Coordinates of C-alpha atoms and ligand atoms in Angstrom, one line a residue:
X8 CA 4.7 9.2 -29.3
X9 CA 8.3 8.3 -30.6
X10 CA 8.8 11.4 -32.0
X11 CA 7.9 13.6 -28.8
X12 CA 9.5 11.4 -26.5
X13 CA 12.8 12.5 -28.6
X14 CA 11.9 16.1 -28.1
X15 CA 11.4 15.0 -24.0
X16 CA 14.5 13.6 -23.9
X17 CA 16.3 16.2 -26.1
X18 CA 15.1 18.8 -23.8
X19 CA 15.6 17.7 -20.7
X20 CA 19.0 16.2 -21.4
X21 CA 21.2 19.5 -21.1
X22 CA 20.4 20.6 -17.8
X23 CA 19.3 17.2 -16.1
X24 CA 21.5 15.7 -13.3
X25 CA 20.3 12.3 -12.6
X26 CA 20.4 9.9 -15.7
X27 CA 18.1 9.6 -18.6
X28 CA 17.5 6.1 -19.9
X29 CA 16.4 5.1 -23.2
X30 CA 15.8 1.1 -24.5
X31 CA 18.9 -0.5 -25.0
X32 CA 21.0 1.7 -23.1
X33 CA 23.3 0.4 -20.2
X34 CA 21.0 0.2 -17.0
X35 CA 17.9 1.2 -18.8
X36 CA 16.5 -3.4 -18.4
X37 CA 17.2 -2.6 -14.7
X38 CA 15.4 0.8 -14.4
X39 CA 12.6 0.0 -16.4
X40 CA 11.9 -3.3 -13.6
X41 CA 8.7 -2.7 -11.5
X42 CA 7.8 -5.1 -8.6
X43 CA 4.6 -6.4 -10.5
X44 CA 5.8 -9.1 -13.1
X45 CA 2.6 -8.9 -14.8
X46 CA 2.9 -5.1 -15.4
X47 CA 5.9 -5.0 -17.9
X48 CA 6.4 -2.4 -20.2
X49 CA 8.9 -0.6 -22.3
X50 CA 9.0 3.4 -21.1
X51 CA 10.4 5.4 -24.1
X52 CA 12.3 7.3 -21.6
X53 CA 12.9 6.7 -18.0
X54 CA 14.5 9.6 -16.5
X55 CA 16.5 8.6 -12.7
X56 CA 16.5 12.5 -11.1
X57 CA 18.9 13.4 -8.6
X58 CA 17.1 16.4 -7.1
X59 CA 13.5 18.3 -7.0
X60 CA 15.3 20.7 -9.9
X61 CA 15.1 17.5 -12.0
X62 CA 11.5 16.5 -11.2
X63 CA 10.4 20.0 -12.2
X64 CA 12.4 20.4 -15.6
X65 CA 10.7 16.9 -16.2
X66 CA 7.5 17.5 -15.3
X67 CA 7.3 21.1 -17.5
X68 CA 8.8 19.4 -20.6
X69 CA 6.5 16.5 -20.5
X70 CA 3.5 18.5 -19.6
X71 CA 4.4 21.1 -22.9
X72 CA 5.1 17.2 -24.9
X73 CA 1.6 16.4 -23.7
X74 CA 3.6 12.7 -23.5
X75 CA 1.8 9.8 -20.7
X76 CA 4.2 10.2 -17.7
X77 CA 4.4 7.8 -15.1
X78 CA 5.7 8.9 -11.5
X79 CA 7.5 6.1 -9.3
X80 CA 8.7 6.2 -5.8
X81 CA 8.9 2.0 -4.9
X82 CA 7.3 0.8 -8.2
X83 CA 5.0 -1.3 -5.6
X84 CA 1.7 -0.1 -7.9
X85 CA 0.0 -3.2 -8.0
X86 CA -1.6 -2.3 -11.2
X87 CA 1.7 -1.2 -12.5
X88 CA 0.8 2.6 -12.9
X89 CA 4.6 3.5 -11.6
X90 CA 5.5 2.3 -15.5
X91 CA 3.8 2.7 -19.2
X92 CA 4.8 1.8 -22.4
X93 CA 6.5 4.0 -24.7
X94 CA 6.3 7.5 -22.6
X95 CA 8.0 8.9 -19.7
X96 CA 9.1 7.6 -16.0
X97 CA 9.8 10.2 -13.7
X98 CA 11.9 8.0 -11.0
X99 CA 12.7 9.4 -7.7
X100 CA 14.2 6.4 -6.1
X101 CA 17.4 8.3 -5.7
X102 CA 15.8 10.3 -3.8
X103 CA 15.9 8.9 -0.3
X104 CA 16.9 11.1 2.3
X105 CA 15.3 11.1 5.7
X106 CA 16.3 13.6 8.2
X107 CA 14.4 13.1 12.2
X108 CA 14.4 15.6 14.6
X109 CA 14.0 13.5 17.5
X110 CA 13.3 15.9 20.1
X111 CA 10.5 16.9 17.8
X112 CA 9.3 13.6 17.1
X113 CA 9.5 14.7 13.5
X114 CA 11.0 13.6 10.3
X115 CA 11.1 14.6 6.9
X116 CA 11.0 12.0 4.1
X117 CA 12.0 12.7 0.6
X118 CA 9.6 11.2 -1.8
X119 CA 11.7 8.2 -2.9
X120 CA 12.0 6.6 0.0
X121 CA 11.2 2.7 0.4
X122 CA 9.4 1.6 3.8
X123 CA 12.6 0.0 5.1
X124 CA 14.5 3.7 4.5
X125 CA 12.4 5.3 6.8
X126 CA 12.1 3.1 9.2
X127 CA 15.9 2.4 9.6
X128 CA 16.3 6.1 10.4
X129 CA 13.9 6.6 12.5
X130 CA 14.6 3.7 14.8
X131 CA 18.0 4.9 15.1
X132 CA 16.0 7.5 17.3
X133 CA 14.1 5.2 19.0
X134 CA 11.1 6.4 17.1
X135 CA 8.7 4.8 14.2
X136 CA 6.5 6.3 11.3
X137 CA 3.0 4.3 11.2
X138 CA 3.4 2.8 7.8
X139 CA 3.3 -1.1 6.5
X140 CA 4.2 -4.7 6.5
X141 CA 7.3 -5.1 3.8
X142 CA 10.3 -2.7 3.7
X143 CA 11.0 -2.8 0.3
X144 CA 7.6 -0.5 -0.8
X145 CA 7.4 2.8 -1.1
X146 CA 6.6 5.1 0.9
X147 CA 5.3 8.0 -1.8
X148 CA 2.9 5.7 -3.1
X149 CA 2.2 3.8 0.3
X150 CA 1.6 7.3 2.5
X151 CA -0.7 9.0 -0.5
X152 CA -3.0 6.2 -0.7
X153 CA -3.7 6.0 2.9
X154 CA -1.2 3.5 4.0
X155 CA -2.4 0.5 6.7
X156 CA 0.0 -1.7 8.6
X157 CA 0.9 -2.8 12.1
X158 CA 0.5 0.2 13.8
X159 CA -3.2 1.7 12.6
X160 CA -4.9 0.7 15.2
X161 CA -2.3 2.5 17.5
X162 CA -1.1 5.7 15.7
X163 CA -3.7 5.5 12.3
X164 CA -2.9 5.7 9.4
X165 CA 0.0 6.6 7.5
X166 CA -1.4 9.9 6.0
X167 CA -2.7 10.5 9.0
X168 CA 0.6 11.4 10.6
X169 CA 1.6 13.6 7.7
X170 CA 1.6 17.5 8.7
X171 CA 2.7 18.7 5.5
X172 CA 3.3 18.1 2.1
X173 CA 5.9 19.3 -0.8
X174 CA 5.2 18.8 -4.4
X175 CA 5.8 19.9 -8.2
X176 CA 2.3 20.6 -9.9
X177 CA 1.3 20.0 -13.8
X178 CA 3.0 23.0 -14.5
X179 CA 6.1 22.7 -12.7
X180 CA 5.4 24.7 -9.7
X181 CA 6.6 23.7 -6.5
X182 CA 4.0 24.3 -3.8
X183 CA 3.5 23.6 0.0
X184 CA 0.4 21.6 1.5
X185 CA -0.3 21.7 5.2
X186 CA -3.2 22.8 7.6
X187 CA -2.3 26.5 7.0
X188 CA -1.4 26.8 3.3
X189 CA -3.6 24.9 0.7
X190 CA -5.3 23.2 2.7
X191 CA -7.8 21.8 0.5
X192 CA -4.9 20.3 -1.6
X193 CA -3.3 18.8 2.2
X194 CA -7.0 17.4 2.6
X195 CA -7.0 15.4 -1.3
X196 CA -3.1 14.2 -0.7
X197 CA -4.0 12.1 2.3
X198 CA -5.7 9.3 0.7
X199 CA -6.1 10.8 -2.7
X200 CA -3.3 9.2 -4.4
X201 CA -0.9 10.8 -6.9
X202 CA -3.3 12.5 -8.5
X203 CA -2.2 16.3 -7.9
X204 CA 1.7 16.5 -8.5
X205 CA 4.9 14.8 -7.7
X206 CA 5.7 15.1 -3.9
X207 CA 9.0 15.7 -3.5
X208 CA 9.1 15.4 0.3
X209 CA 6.7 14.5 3.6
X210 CA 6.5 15.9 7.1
X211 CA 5.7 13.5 9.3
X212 CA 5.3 13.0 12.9
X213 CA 6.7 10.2 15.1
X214 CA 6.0 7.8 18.0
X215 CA 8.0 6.3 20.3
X216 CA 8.3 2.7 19.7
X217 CA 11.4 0.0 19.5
X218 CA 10.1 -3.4 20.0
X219 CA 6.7 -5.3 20.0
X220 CA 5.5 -8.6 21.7
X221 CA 4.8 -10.8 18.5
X222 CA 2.6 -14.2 18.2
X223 CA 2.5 -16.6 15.2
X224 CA 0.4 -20.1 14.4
X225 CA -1.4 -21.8 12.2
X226 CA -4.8 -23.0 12.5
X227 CA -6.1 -26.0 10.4
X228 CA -9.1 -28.2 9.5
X229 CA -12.4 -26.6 11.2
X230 CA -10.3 -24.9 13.8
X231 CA -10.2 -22.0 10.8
X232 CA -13.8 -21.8 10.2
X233 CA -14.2 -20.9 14.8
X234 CA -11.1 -18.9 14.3
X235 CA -12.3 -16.5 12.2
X236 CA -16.2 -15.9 13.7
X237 CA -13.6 -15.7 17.1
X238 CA -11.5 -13.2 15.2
X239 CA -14.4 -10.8 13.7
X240 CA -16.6 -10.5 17.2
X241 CA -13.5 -10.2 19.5
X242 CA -11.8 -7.5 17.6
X243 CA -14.7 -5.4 17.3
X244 CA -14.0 -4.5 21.5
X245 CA -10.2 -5.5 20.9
X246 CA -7.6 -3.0 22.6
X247 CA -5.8 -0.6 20.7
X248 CA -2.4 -2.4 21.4
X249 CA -3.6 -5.5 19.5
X250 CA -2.9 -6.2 15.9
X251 CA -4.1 -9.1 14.3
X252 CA -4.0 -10.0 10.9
X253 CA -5.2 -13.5 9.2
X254 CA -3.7 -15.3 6.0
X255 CA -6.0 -18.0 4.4
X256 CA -3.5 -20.2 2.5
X257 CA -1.6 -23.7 1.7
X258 CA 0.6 -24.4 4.5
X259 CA 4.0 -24.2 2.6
X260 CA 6.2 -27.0 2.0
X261 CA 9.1 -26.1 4.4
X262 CA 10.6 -27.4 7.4
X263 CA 9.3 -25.1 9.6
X264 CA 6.3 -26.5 9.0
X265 CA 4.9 -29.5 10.9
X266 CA 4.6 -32.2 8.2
X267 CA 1.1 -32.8 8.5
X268 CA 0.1 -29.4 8.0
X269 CA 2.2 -28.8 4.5
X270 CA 0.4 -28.3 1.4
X271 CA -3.5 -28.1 3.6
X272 CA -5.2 -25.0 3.6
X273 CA -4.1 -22.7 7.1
X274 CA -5.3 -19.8 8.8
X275 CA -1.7 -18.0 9.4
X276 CA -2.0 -16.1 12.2
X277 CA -0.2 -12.6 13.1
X278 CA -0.6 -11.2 16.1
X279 CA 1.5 -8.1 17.8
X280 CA 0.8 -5.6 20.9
X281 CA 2.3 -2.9 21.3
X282 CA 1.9 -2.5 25.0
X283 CA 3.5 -3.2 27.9
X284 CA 4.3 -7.3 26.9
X285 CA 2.8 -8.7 30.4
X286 CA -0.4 -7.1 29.4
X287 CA -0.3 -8.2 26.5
X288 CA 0.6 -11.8 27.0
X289 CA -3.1 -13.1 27.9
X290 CA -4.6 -12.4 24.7
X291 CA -1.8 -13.4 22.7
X292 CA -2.0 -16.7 24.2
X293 CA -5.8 -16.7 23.9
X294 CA -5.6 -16.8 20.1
X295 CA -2.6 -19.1 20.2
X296 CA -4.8 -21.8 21.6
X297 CA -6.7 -21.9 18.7
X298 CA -3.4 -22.5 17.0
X299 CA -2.2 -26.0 16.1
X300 CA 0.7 -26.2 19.3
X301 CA 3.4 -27.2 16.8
X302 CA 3.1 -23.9 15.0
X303 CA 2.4 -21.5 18.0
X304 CA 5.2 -19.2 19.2
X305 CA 5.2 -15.7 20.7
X306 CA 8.2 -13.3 21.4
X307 CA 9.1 -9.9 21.6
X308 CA 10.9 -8.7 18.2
X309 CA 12.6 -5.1 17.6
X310 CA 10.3 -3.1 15.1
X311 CA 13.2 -3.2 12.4
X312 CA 12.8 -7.7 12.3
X313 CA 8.5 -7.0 12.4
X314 CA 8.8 -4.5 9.5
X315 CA 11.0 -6.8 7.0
X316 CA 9.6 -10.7 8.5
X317 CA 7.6 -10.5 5.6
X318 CA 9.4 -9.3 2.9
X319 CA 10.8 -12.5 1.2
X320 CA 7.0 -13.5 0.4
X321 CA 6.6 -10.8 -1.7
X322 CA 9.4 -11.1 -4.1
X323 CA 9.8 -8.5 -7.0
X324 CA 9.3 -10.2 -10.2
X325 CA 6.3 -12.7 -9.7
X326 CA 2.9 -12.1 -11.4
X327 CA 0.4 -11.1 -8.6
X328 CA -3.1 -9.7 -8.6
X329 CA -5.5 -8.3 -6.1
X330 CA -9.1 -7.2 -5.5
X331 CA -9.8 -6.3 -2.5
X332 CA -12.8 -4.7 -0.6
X333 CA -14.2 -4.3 3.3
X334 CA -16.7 -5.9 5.4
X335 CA -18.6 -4.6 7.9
X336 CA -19.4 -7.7 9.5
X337 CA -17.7 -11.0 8.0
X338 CA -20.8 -13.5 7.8
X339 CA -20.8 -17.0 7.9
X340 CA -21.2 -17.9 4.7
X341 CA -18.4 -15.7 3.4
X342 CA -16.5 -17.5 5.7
X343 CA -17.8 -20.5 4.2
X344 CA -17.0 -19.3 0.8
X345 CA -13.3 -18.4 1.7
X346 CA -12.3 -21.8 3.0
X347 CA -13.6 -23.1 -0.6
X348 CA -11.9 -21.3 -2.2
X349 CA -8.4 -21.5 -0.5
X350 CA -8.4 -25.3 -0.8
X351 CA -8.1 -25.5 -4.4
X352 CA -6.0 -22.3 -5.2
X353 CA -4.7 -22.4 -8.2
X354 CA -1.5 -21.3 -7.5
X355 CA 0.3 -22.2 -4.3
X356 CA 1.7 -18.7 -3.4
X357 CA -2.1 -17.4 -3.4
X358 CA -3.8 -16.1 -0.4
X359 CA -7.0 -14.2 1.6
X360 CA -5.6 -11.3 3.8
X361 CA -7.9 -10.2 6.5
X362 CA -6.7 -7.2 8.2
X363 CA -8.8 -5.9 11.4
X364 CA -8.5 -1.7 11.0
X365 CA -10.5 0.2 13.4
X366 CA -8.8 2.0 16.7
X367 CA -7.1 5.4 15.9
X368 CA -8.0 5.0 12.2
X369 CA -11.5 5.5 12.9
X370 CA -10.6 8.1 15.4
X371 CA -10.0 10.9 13.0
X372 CA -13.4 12.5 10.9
X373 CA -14.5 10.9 7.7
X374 CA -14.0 14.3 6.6
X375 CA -11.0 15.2 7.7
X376 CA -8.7 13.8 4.8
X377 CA -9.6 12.4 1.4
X378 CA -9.3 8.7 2.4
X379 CA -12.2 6.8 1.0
X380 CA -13.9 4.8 4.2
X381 CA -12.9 4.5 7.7
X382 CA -16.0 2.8 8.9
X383 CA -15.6 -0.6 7.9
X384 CA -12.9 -2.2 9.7
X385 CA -12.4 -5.3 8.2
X386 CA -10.1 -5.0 5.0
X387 CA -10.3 -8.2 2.7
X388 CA -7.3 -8.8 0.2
X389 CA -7.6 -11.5 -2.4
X390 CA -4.0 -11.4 -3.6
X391 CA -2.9 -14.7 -6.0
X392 CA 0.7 -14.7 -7.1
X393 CA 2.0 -17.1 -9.5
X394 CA 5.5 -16.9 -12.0
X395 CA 4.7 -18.9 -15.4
X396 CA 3.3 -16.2 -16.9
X397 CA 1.1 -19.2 -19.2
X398 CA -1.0 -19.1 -15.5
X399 CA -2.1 -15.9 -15.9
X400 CA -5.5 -16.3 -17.1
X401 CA -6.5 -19.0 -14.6
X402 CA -5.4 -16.7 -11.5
X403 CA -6.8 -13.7 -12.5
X404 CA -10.1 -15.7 -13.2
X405 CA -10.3 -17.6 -9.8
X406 CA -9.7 -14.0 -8.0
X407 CA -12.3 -12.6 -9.9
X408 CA -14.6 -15.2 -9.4
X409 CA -14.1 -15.1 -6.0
X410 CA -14.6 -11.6 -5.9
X411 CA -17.6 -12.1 -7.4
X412 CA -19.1 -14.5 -5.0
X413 CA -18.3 -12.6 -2.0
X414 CA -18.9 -9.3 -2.9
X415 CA -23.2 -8.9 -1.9
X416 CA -22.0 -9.4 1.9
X417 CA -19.6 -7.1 1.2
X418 CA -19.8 -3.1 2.1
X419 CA -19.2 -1.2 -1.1
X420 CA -15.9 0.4 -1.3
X421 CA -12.3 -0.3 -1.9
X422 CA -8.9 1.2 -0.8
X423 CA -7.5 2.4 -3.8
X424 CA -4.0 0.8 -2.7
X425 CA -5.3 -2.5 -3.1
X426 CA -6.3 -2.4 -6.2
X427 CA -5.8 -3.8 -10.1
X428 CA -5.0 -1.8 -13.2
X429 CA -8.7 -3.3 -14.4
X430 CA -10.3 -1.2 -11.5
X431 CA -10.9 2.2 -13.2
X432 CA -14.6 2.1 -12.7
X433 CA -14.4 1.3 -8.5
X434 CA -12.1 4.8 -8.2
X435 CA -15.6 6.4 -7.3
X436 CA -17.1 3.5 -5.7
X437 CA -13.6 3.9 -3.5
X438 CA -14.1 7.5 -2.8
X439 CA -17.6 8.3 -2.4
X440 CA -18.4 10.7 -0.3
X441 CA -15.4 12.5 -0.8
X442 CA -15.6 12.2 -4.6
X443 CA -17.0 16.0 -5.4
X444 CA -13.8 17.5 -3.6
X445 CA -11.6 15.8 -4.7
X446 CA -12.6 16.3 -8.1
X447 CA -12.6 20.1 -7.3
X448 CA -9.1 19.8 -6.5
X449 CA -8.0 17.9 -8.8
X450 CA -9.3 20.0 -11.5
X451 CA -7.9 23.2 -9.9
X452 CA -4.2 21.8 -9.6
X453 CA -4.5 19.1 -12.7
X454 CA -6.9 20.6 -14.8
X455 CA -5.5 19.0 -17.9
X456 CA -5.1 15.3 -16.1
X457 CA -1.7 15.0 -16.6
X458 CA -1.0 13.2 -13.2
X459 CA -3.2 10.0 -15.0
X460 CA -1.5 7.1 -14.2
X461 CA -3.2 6.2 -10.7
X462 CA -6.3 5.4 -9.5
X463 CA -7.9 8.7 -11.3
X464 CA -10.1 11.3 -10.3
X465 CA -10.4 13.2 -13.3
X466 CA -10.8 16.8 -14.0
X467 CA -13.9 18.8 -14.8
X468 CA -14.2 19.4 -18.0
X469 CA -12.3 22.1 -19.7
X470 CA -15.2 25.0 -21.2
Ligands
FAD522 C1 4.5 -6.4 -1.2 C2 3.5 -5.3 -0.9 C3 3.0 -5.1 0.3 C4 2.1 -4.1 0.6 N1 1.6 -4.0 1.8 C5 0.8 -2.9 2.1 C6 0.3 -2.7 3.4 O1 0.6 -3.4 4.3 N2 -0.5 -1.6 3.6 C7 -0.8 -0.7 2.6 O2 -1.5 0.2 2.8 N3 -0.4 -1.0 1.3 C8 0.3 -2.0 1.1 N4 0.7 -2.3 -0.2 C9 0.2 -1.4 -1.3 C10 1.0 -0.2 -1.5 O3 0.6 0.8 -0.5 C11 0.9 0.4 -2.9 O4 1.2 -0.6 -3.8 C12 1.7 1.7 -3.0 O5 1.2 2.3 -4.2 C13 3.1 1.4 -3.2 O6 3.8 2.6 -3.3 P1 5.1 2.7 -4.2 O7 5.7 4.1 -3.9 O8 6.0 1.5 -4.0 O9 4.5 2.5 -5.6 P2 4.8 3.1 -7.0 O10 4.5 2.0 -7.9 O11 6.1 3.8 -7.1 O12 3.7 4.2 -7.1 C14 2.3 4.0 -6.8 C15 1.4 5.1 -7.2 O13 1.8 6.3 -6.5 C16 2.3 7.3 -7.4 N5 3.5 7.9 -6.8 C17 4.6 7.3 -6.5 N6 5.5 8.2 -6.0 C18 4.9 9.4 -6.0 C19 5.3 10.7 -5.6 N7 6.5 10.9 -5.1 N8 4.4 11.7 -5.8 C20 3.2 11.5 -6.3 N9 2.8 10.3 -6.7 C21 3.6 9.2 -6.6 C22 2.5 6.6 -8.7 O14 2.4 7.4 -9.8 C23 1.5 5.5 -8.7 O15 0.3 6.0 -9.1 C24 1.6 -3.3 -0.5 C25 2.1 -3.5 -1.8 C26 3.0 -4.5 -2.0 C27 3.5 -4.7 -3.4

């Protein structure tokens, strides 16, 4: 591998324009830096490209090298497959341009883009892109797995409001993806992940949208345990307008919190509409009931403070790790199961994500794009995130465990973007239906699986 990554770099490193990065060299500890502490590695080459010329000249030479190529937009991979260890990183995150057309409601995102990019220049039109809950991921990555957040229950999801798609192929062609041309390929790139080629830039439309009414509050003790049988039967007739997701954690130690509460296991509740407030306001204040008063609050936030509220929880650098799955109906005793578990995490940072989909998700065909399943709206995350990297094991083991336990109520299936490096064997079990076609794709525009490094769908065969 040494010896080709020379010839990659040696190649490319006449006619590239962005900056090539080898160990040691000035920048390269920064570059090499993925938001995963538990996915470190040491790329032989990391190669920062300033244009779509770059991406190609990258992609041709390391296809010919046959060398493991990672491509990275955000580096948000929770398995870490933006990075690898000795071969090359194609890295577009100077490539960030977004350009809105705001009579069109369009906008055009280049394929480096973080969250917060996009949503920053949209909003100066008074417009938002569907996507999700902390600016600093990125959007490649976020949009071609699917991409759930706030607004999916309004607008769906984020690959659902993708109209076209450019991208570099295995061999270094540049090719166009929309309803008209390649269609097949436009079907595998919403939800099919970064298995078919670099995309160098999305076409997206917009929706009108500047603020939302917003309502926090912690629930405690066996308040949780009604909460959530509240949560799963009301939001199965909940309007469109109404997001509400639920955090099973510690209370943190932190003044906001009332002092009884800290360090006890809490349902955190997030709530936003996306209405007309006054029509909103009765059911925010339903669920805030349930909330211990102390912690309850509800206001109405511009969609720039809703996008980045969250993103000091997930700071780059800590070890995290996920598995995830849906229910179609959450059961008492996985209920009961959960609020074991989250009293005796073993890390503090560790916590159960429930996320309600449903509404315009579910309004477009389970046919229509390659993303896995759209009929079970309740979206389960079992995310533990710790720093000493000596607590590894013991995390990694309690969310497996877990897993474990709750996974015969649970409906088979996984969204890919949610899941661990370890997962290779659920990329079916994530796609099923739509397994066969993508695989047909796949091998028609990656035949030789160079695009690996994702949640894979690999090629027939070669004769
Ligand atoms: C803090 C945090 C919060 C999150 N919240 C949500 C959420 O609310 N909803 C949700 O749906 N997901 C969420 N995710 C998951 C997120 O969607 C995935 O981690 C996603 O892959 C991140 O995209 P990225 O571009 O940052 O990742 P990267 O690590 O850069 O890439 C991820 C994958 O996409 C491929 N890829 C990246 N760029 C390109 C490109 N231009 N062309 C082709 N392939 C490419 C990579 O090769 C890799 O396989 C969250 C993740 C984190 C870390």
């Amino acid at each position: 591998m040494a010896d080709a990554i020379d010839v990659v770099y040696s190649s490319l490193n006449h006619r590239f324009k962005g900056d090539l990065l080898r160990p040691g060299e000035l920048g390269y500890e920064d570059a090499r830096t993925v938001w995963n502490g538990l996915a470190v590695r040491t790329p032989g080459l990391i190669a920062l490209c300033a244009d779509v010329s770059d991406i190609i000249n990258a992609v041709k030479v390391a296809s010919q090298a046959g060398i493991l190529t990672a491509i990275r937009c955000g580096g948000h991979s929770l398995a870490g497959f933006s990075t690898c260890d000795q071969g090359l990183v194609i890295d577009l995150s100077r490539m960030r341009q977004v350009i809105v057309d705001p009579e069109a409601r369009r906008a055009r995102i280049a394929g480096g883009c973080l969250l917060g990019t996009v949503d920053v220049a949209t909003q100066r039109a008074g417009l938002v892109f569907p996507s999700s809950v902390v600016s600093h991921t990125g959007a490649s990555g976020l949009i071609l797995g699917g991409g759930t957040g706030w607004l999916t229950r309004r607008f769906g999801l984020s690959c659902d409001n993708v109209e076209g798609f450019t991208l570099v192929t295995a061999d270094g062609s540049v090719v166009q993806s929309n309803s008209r041309e390649n269609a097949d390929l436009f079907w595998a790139l919403r939800g099919g992940g970064g298995n078919f080629g670099v995309v160098t830039e999305f076409e997206v439309k917009l929706h009108p949208l500047t603020s939302v009414l917003l309502a926090e509050g912690l629930s405690s003790g066996a308040d949780i345990r009604s909460l959530l049988q509240f949560w799963r039967d009301f939001m199965a007739e909940a309007p469109l307008d109404l997001k509400w997701n639920i955090n099973l954690r510690l209370a943190a130690h932190a003044s906001n919190v009332a002092s009884d509460l800290r360090g006890r296991p809490v349902a955190s509740n997030s709530l936003i509409w996306t209405g007309e407030p006054e029509a909103g306001r009765p059911y925010l204040q339903r669920v805030l009931s349930m909330c211990n008063p102390d912690t309850a609050s509800s206001r109405v936030i511009s969609y720039i403070d809703l996008q980045t509220m969250a993103d000091s929880e997930f700071p780059h650098g800590r070890h995290y790790y996920t598995k995830s799955g849906y229910f179609k109906y959450l059961d008492d005793g996985s209920i009961d199961r959960m609020l074991e578990a989250i009293a005796t995490p073993p890390s503090s940072g560790t916590q159960i994500e429930l996320a309600y989909l449903g509404g315009a998700a579910t309004q477009v065909a389970a046919t229509e794009t390659a993303f896995g399943d759209r009929s079970a709206p309740l979206i389960m995350n079992l995310l533990a995130s710790w720093s000493d990297p000596g607590d590894d094991a013991e995390n990694i083991s309690w969310v497996r465990g877990l897993f474990d336990d709750l996974r015969p109520a649970m409906k088979p299936g996984v969204y890919i973007n949610f899941m661990s490096g370890d997962e290779q064997d659920r990329v079916s079990e994530a796609y099923q239906q739509q397994w066969d076609r993508l695989v047909a794709v796949k091998s028609y525009y990656d035949p030789g699986n160079f695009f690996r490094l994702n949640q894979n769908v690999p090629p027939r065969k070669l004769p």
